[in-house]
Amino acid sequence: MTSKMRWQAILVILVIGFSIWRASYTVRYLSLDDAAKARMAPEQVAALERNSLKLGLDLRGGMHLVLEVDKEGLPPDEAADAVDRALEVIRNRIDQFNVAEPSIQRQGDNRIIVQLPGLQDEERAKSLIGRTALLEFVPVASAEQVDLVFRAIDRALADTMAARGEAGVLPDPTDPGYQAARLALEHPFSSRARYIESLPFFAESIVPWAQQQLARLNVEALLPRDPENPLLPRVRLAWSEQTRVLDDGNTYRPLYVLMRDPLMTGSVVSTVEVRPGLDENNPNAPGISLRLSREGGRTFAQYTGQHIGDHLAIVLDGRVQSAPVIKDRIPAGTPASITGGFTDAEARDLAIVLRAGKLPAPMTIEEERSVGPSLGRDSVEKGVRALVIGFFAVVAFMLIFYKGSGLVAVGALVSNLFVLVAIMSVLPVDPKPALTLPGLAGIILTIGMAVDANVLIFERIKEELRNQKTIRAAIRDGYERAFLTILDANVTTLIAAAVLWKFGTGPVRGFAVTLALGIIASMFTAIVATRIVFETITVTRNVRRLSI
């Protein structure tokens, strides 16, 4: 055996050995059922999953969403790239959500397709993807300003109720309930609130009614038009995300009157982290710690120095997360915090949303589809059954028609599958290839093409043997004559696979990836590996007749 052949043999052994070792992770992981996974240590299951071939949505189950970006109202320059920016924001959020092999693609002018294989908590995913994430630091109106706003609401609501005949009738002044009835008639909104530290709190049982009345009055339009108070156009209303149990045992929710213009927005936030101990009322609950940029820190320090004793609200998507009282000037560099009785998952998701930034425009879910685990298992079983039947059909053909040489080709075919699975499980590309149902079809097609290469080679070798050449010369000439034909066929298929990958979506891309990688693997196993086997046998043994 020459030195060149020795090194080629070592290379083939190393590649196939590595592929078998790497593919063993996939075999072991896919053979585990839920009960077997439950008996294993979580880190062992995670290691197997991490190193195994990833399954696509149609095989593993998961979630499929079609989102539509609402570009109405955006300036033309922002509307032009709103979908691309939304795509980037969603991708950043999903990347931090730890979903394996997500597929996030644009469709048409204003739609985005999101596929999340293996995801079971659908509501959490939808909340994470669709959250607007508009973060604002907003001054809270003073007690006098709150009083003015509520008086305006009372007047408008009393007029509306009187016009609709919904106002009650005052009892006789001697009636014990006269004062309470009069207060409710003249102040139908503010009389239902309790005031603590100048903030109005509404009982949770009354909150739906209050929200209905505010929507009914169209307060956003009412306040700017009130001629009696020029302050009103400068304020807005926002409910708190937090509730509080008061001394009567009932749960209350604050309604904040905020200044319309925020002090700062989320654009000044530089880092976000989740940690406990931020909420003095619930020190074990996780909260969000925000570090501000240099400019944001200076603005924060200046404002807090001038408004000691006032409230400053942290507002996310129109809901007040917290509104602490400014007790002292907060110097630049001191982190702000968001608390709200979050669970660990809620705090992590909120941190992800804040890190990834806000969506450029609201989005609506146009289509939602879930693929259950049972459907995924059925698809896997049917796909694997087709793969096994196709494989053994090819094996039978090769052994019947090419005998001993056919056995070498079958060995190359098995090696081809190991190499393909190994490449797909380690390939560092984005998006990483995942095995889909069309991908299984691509593997089956690859099996056919791989064995086709060996058929071409074996037929050329037969021709050379019929021309009375020696076995070694026939093998050498057979491989050289067949090589260009095999190369031409595989290159054209690779070009087709590249086009499918470039312009296809979802499963079509899965088919293209497995087809292309399978062809590359088959070029190695069907041409290089089998030739090394033939040459090694003919060099090391006195072969008088080739079984072909």
PDB file of N, CA, C and O in Angstrom, residues 150 152-162 164 166-167 184 187-192 202 205-223 237 239 255:
ATOM      1  N   PHE A 150     -60.260  64.299  37.441  1.00  0.00           N
ATOM      2  CA  PHE A 150     -61.423  63.514  37.864  1.00  0.00           C
ATOM      3  C   PHE A 150     -62.699  64.355  37.883  1.00  0.00           C
ATOM      4  O   PHE A 150     -63.796  63.835  37.643  1.00  0.00           O
ATOM      5  N   ALA A 152     -63.337  66.675  35.726  1.00  0.00           N
ATOM      6  CA  ALA A 152     -63.749  66.726  34.319  1.00  0.00           C
ATOM      7  C   ALA A 152     -64.443  65.425  33.912  1.00  0.00           C
ATOM      8  O   ALA A 152     -65.448  65.435  33.187  1.00  0.00           O
ATOM      9  N   ILE A 153     -63.906  64.312  34.379  1.00  0.00           N
ATOM     10  CA  ILE A 153     -64.533  63.014  34.061  1.00  0.00           C
ATOM     11  C   ILE A 153     -65.908  62.924  34.715  1.00  0.00           C
ATOM     12  O   ILE A 153     -66.879  62.452  34.108  1.00  0.00           O
ATOM     13  N   ASP A 154     -65.997  63.378  35.966  1.00  0.00           N
ATOM     14  CA  ASP A 154     -67.295  63.354  36.661  1.00  0.00           C
ATOM     15  C   ASP A 154     -68.341  64.154  35.900  1.00  0.00           C
ATOM     16  O   ASP A 154     -69.489  63.709  35.735  1.00  0.00           O
ATOM     17  N   ARG A 155     -67.967  65.353  35.449  1.00  0.00           N
ATOM     18  CA  ARG A 155     -68.933  66.193  34.732  1.00  0.00           C
ATOM     19  C   ARG A 155     -69.406  65.506  33.455  1.00  0.00           C
ATOM     20  O   ARG A 155     -70.603  65.449  33.160  1.00  0.00           O
ATOM     21  N   ALA A 156     -68.464  64.973  32.706  1.00  0.00           N
ATOM     22  CA  ALA A 156     -68.824  64.342  31.438  1.00  0.00           C
ATOM     23  C   ALA A 156     -69.676  63.095  31.667  1.00  0.00           C
ATOM     24  O   ALA A 156     -70.661  62.869  30.956  1.00  0.00           O
ATOM     25  N   LEU A 157     -69.315  62.314  32.692  1.00  0.00           N
ATOM     26  CA  LEU A 157     -70.060  61.079  32.946  1.00  0.00           C
ATOM     27  C   LEU A 157     -71.451  61.384  33.483  1.00  0.00           C
ATOM     28  O   LEU A 157     -72.439  60.731  33.102  1.00  0.00           O
ATOM     29  N   ALA A 158     -71.559  62.390  34.359  1.00  0.00           N
ATOM     30  CA  ALA A 158     -72.879  62.764  34.896  1.00  0.00           C
ATOM     31  C   ALA A 158     -73.786  63.240  33.771  1.00  0.00           C
ATOM     32  O   ALA A 158     -74.976  62.875  33.722  1.00  0.00           O
ATOM     33  N   ASP A 159     -73.257  64.061  32.869  1.00  0.00           N
ATOM     34  CA  ASP A 159     -74.065  64.536  31.733  1.00  0.00           C
ATOM     35  C   ASP A 159     -74.513  63.366  30.858  1.00  0.00           C
ATOM     36  O   ASP A 159     -75.656  63.307  30.401  1.00  0.00           O
ATOM     37  N   THR A 160     -73.596  62.447  30.603  1.00  0.00           N
ATOM     38  CA  THR A 160     -73.921  61.300  29.744  1.00  0.00           C
ATOM     39  C   THR A 160     -74.991  60.432  30.374  1.00  0.00           C
ATOM     40  O   THR A 160     -75.956  60.011  29.716  1.00  0.00           O
ATOM     41  N   MET A 161     -74.852  60.173  31.682  1.00  0.00           N
ATOM     42  CA  MET A 161     -75.828  59.326  32.367  1.00  0.00           C
ATOM     43  C   MET A 161     -77.186  60.007  32.434  1.00  0.00           C
ATOM     44  O   MET A 161     -78.235  59.352  32.286  1.00  0.00           O
ATOM     45  N   ALA A 162     -77.185  61.335  32.627  1.00  0.00           N
ATOM     46  CA  ALA A 162     -78.466  62.066  32.674  1.00  0.00           C
ATOM     47  C   ALA A 162     -79.144  62.034  31.313  1.00  0.00           C
ATOM     48  O   ALA A 162     -80.369  61.848  31.219  1.00  0.00           O
ATOM     49  N   ARG A 164     -78.957  59.804  29.082  1.00  0.00           N
ATOM     50  CA  ARG A 164     -79.438  58.451  28.776  1.00  0.00           C
ATOM     51  C   ARG A 164     -80.436  57.931  29.806  1.00  0.00           C
ATOM     52  O   ARG A 164     -80.841  56.767  29.752  1.00  0.00           O
ATOM     53  N   GLU A 166     -79.833  57.302  32.893  1.00  0.00           N
ATOM     54  CA  GLU A 166     -79.198  56.319  33.766  1.00  0.00           C
ATOM     55  C   GLU A 166     -78.897  56.896  35.144  1.00  0.00           C
ATOM     56  O   GLU A 166     -78.453  56.167  36.024  1.00  0.00           O
ATOM     57  N   ALA A 167     -79.083  58.244  35.286  1.00  0.00           N
ATOM     58  CA  ALA A 167     -78.785  58.866  36.588  1.00  0.00           C
ATOM     59  C   ALA A 167     -79.859  58.456  37.603  1.00  0.00           C
ATOM     60  O   ALA A 167     -81.039  58.338  37.271  1.00  0.00           O
ATOM     61  N   ALA A 184     -72.682  60.316  44.764  1.00  0.00           N
ATOM     62  CA  ALA A 184     -72.607  59.404  43.616  1.00  0.00           C
ATOM     63  C   ALA A 184     -73.213  60.031  42.371  1.00  0.00           C
ATOM     64  O   ALA A 184     -72.759  59.769  41.251  1.00  0.00           O
ATOM     65  N   HIS A 187     -70.687  63.054  41.466  1.00  0.00           N
ATOM     66  CA  HIS A 187     -69.314  62.575  41.172  1.00  0.00           C
ATOM     67  C   HIS A 187     -69.369  61.067  40.896  1.00  0.00           C
ATOM     68  O   HIS A 187     -68.854  60.260  41.682  1.00  0.00           O
ATOM     69  N   PRO A 188     -70.009  60.689  39.786  1.00  0.00           N
ATOM     70  CA  PRO A 188     -70.238  59.244  39.548  1.00  0.00           C
ATOM     71  C   PRO A 188     -68.959  58.438  39.370  1.00  0.00           C
ATOM     72  O   PRO A 188     -68.974  57.230  39.562  1.00  0.00           O
ATOM     73  N   PHE A 189     -67.874  59.078  39.019  1.00  0.00           N
ATOM     74  CA  PHE A 189     -66.630  58.327  38.788  1.00  0.00           C
ATOM     75  C   PHE A 189     -65.717  58.367  40.016  1.00  0.00           C
ATOM     76  O   PHE A 189     -65.344  57.331  40.570  1.00  0.00           O
ATOM     77  N   SER A 190     -65.373  59.578  40.454  1.00  0.00           N
ATOM     78  CA  SER A 190     -64.395  59.706  41.540  1.00  0.00           C
ATOM     79  C   SER A 190     -64.923  59.202  42.866  1.00  0.00           C
ATOM     80  O   SER A 190     -64.153  58.811  43.744  1.00  0.00           O
ATOM     81  N   SER A 191     -66.263  59.178  43.038  1.00  0.00           N
ATOM     82  CA  SER A 191     -66.811  58.720  44.314  1.00  0.00           C
ATOM     83  C   SER A 191     -66.615  57.220  44.520  1.00  0.00           C
ATOM     84  O   SER A 191     -66.768  56.725  45.637  1.00  0.00           O
ATOM     85  N   ARG A 192     -66.278  56.494  43.473  1.00  0.00           N
ATOM     86  CA  ARG A 192     -66.086  55.048  43.597  1.00  0.00           C
ATOM     87  C   ARG A 192     -64.638  54.684  43.915  1.00  0.00           C
ATOM     88  O   ARG A 192     -64.307  53.505  44.025  1.00  0.00           O
ATOM     89  N   PHE A 202     -59.156  51.800  42.656  1.00  0.00           N
ATOM     90  CA  PHE A 202     -60.486  51.237  42.392  1.00  0.00           C
ATOM     91  C   PHE A 202     -60.473  49.753  42.759  1.00  0.00           C
ATOM     92  O   PHE A 202     -59.509  49.031  42.446  1.00  0.00           O
ATOM     93  N   SER A 205     -63.400  44.696  41.602  1.00  0.00           N
ATOM     94  CA  SER A 205     -64.760  44.429  41.115  1.00  0.00           C
ATOM     95  C   SER A 205     -65.330  45.621  40.342  1.00  0.00           C
ATOM     96  O   SER A 205     -66.244  45.462  39.536  1.00  0.00           O
ATOM     97  N   ILE A 206     -64.771  46.814  40.579  1.00  0.00           N
ATOM     98  CA  ILE A 206     -65.274  48.029  39.911  1.00  0.00           C
ATOM     99  C   ILE A 206     -64.452  48.377  38.680  1.00  0.00           C
ATOM    100  O   ILE A 206     -64.916  49.105  37.805  1.00  0.00           O
ATOM    101  N   VAL A 207     -63.211  47.831  38.599  1.00  0.00           N
ATOM    102  CA  VAL A 207     -62.304  48.194  37.497  1.00  0.00           C
ATOM    103  C   VAL A 207     -62.946  47.988  36.125  1.00  0.00           C
ATOM    104  O   VAL A 207     -62.870  48.880  35.268  1.00  0.00           O
ATOM    105  N   PRO A 208     -63.620  46.836  35.857  1.00  0.00           N
ATOM    106  CA  PRO A 208     -64.245  46.698  34.524  1.00  0.00           C
ATOM    107  C   PRO A 208     -65.245  47.802  34.221  1.00  0.00           C
ATOM    108  O   PRO A 208     -65.316  48.304  33.100  1.00  0.00           O
ATOM    109  N   TRP A 209     -66.064  48.179  35.246  1.00  0.00           N
ATOM    110  CA  TRP A 209     -67.025  49.266  35.048  1.00  0.00           C
ATOM    111  C   TRP A 209     -66.288  50.566  34.741  1.00  0.00           C
ATOM    112  O   TRP A 209     -66.670  51.313  33.819  1.00  0.00           O
ATOM    113  N   ALA A 210     -65.221  50.866  35.494  1.00  0.00           N
ATOM    114  CA  ALA A 210     -64.467  52.109  35.277  1.00  0.00           C
ATOM    115  C   ALA A 210     -63.837  52.123  33.883  1.00  0.00           C
ATOM    116  O   ALA A 210     -63.874  53.155  33.194  1.00  0.00           O
ATOM    117  N   GLN A 211     -63.290  50.985  33.476  1.00  0.00           N
ATOM    118  CA  GLN A 211     -62.688  50.930  32.134  1.00  0.00           C
ATOM    119  C   GLN A 211     -63.751  51.148  31.061  1.00  0.00           C
ATOM    120  O   GLN A 211     -63.522  51.839  30.061  1.00  0.00           O
ATOM    121  N   GLN A 212     -64.933  50.579  31.293  1.00  0.00           N
ATOM    122  CA  GLN A 212     -66.019  50.733  30.324  1.00  0.00           C
ATOM    123  C   GLN A 212     -66.447  52.198  30.222  1.00  0.00           C
ATOM    124  O   GLN A 212     -66.672  52.719  29.120  1.00  0.00           O
ATOM    125  N   GLN A 213     -66.537  52.876  31.369  1.00  0.00           N
ATOM    126  CA  GLN A 213     -66.955  54.283  31.347  1.00  0.00           C
ATOM    127  C   GLN A 213     -65.900  55.164  30.676  1.00  0.00           C
ATOM    128  O   GLN A 213     -66.236  56.077  29.921  1.00  0.00           O
ATOM    129  N   LEU A 214     -64.633  54.904  30.955  1.00  0.00           N
ATOM    130  CA  LEU A 214     -63.573  55.712  30.337  1.00  0.00           C
ATOM    131  C   LEU A 214     -63.570  55.521  28.815  1.00  0.00           C
ATOM    132  O   LEU A 214     -63.373  56.477  28.061  1.00  0.00           O
ATOM    133  N   ALA A 215     -63.796  54.275  28.385  1.00  0.00           N
ATOM    134  CA  ALA A 215     -63.864  54.039  26.941  1.00  0.00           C
ATOM    135  C   ALA A 215     -65.109  54.688  26.343  1.00  0.00           C
ATOM    136  O   ALA A 215     -65.082  55.230  25.234  1.00  0.00           O
ATOM    137  N   ARG A 216     -66.182  54.637  27.095  1.00  0.00           N
ATOM    138  CA  ARG A 216     -67.446  55.199  26.626  1.00  0.00           C
ATOM    139  C   ARG A 216     -67.344  56.713  26.449  1.00  0.00           C
ATOM    140  O   ARG A 216     -67.875  57.285  25.500  1.00  0.00           O
ATOM    141  N   LEU A 217     -66.628  57.347  27.362  1.00  0.00           N
ATOM    142  CA  LEU A 217     -66.473  58.802  27.285  1.00  0.00           C
ATOM    143  C   LEU A 217     -65.396  59.218  26.302  1.00  0.00           C
ATOM    144  O   LEU A 217     -65.282  60.385  25.962  1.00  0.00           O
ATOM    145  N   ASN A 218     -64.605  58.249  25.858  1.00  0.00           N
ATOM    146  CA  ASN A 218     -63.474  58.559  24.989  1.00  0.00           C
ATOM    147  C   ASN A 218     -62.619  59.642  25.649  1.00  0.00           C
ATOM    148  O   ASN A 218     -62.443  60.745  25.133  1.00  0.00           O
ATOM    149  N   VAL A 219     -62.091  59.298  26.829  1.00  0.00           N
ATOM    150  CA  VAL A 219     -61.374  60.267  27.648  1.00  0.00           C
ATOM    151  C   VAL A 219     -60.186  60.867  26.907  1.00  0.00           C
ATOM    152  O   VAL A 219     -59.866  62.041  27.070  1.00  0.00           O
ATOM    153  N   GLU A 220     -59.536  60.055  26.075  1.00  0.00           N
ATOM    154  CA  GLU A 220     -58.376  60.576  25.343  1.00  0.00           C
ATOM    155  C   GLU A 220     -58.769  61.788  24.510  1.00  0.00           C
ATOM    156  O   GLU A 220     -57.969  62.691  24.292  1.00  0.00           O
ATOM    157  N   ALA A 221     -60.022  61.790  24.007  1.00  0.00           N
ATOM    158  CA  ALA A 221     -60.490  62.942  23.234  1.00  0.00           C
ATOM    159  C   ALA A 221     -61.135  63.988  24.128  1.00  0.00           C
ATOM    160  O   ALA A 221     -61.101  65.179  23.846  1.00  0.00           O
ATOM    161  N   LEU A 222     -61.735  63.539  25.253  1.00  0.00           N
ATOM    162  CA  LEU A 222     -62.447  64.459  26.150  1.00  0.00           C
ATOM    163  C   LEU A 222     -61.505  65.442  26.833  1.00  0.00           C
ATOM    164  O   LEU A 222     -61.740  66.640  26.865  1.00  0.00           O
ATOM    165  N   LEU A 223     -60.414  64.942  27.385  1.00  0.00           N
ATOM    166  CA  LEU A 223     -59.545  65.797  28.177  1.00  0.00           C
ATOM    167  C   LEU A 223     -58.957  66.964  27.388  1.00  0.00           C
ATOM    168  O   LEU A 223     -58.988  68.102  27.857  1.00  0.00           O
ATOM    169  N   LEU A 237     -54.403  58.922  31.147  1.00  0.00           N
ATOM    170  CA  LEU A 237     -54.712  57.957  32.200  1.00  0.00           C
ATOM    171  C   LEU A 237     -54.054  56.621  31.899  1.00  0.00           C
ATOM    172  O   LEU A 237     -53.945  56.224  30.735  1.00  0.00           O
ATOM    173  N   TRP A 239     -53.761  52.510  33.835  1.00  0.00           N
ATOM    174  CA  TRP A 239     -53.973  51.604  34.961  1.00  0.00           C
ATOM    175  C   TRP A 239     -52.647  50.983  35.386  1.00  0.00           C
ATOM    176  O   TRP A 239     -51.737  50.817  34.580  1.00  0.00           O
ATOM    177  N   LEU A 255     -55.381  53.848  39.494  1.00  0.00           N
ATOM    178  CA  LEU A 255     -55.506  54.488  38.175  1.00  0.00           C
ATOM    179  C   LEU A 255     -54.658  55.751  38.217  1.00  0.00           C
ATOM    180  O   LEU A 255     -54.928  56.667  39.000  1.00  0.00           O
TER     181      LEU A 255
END
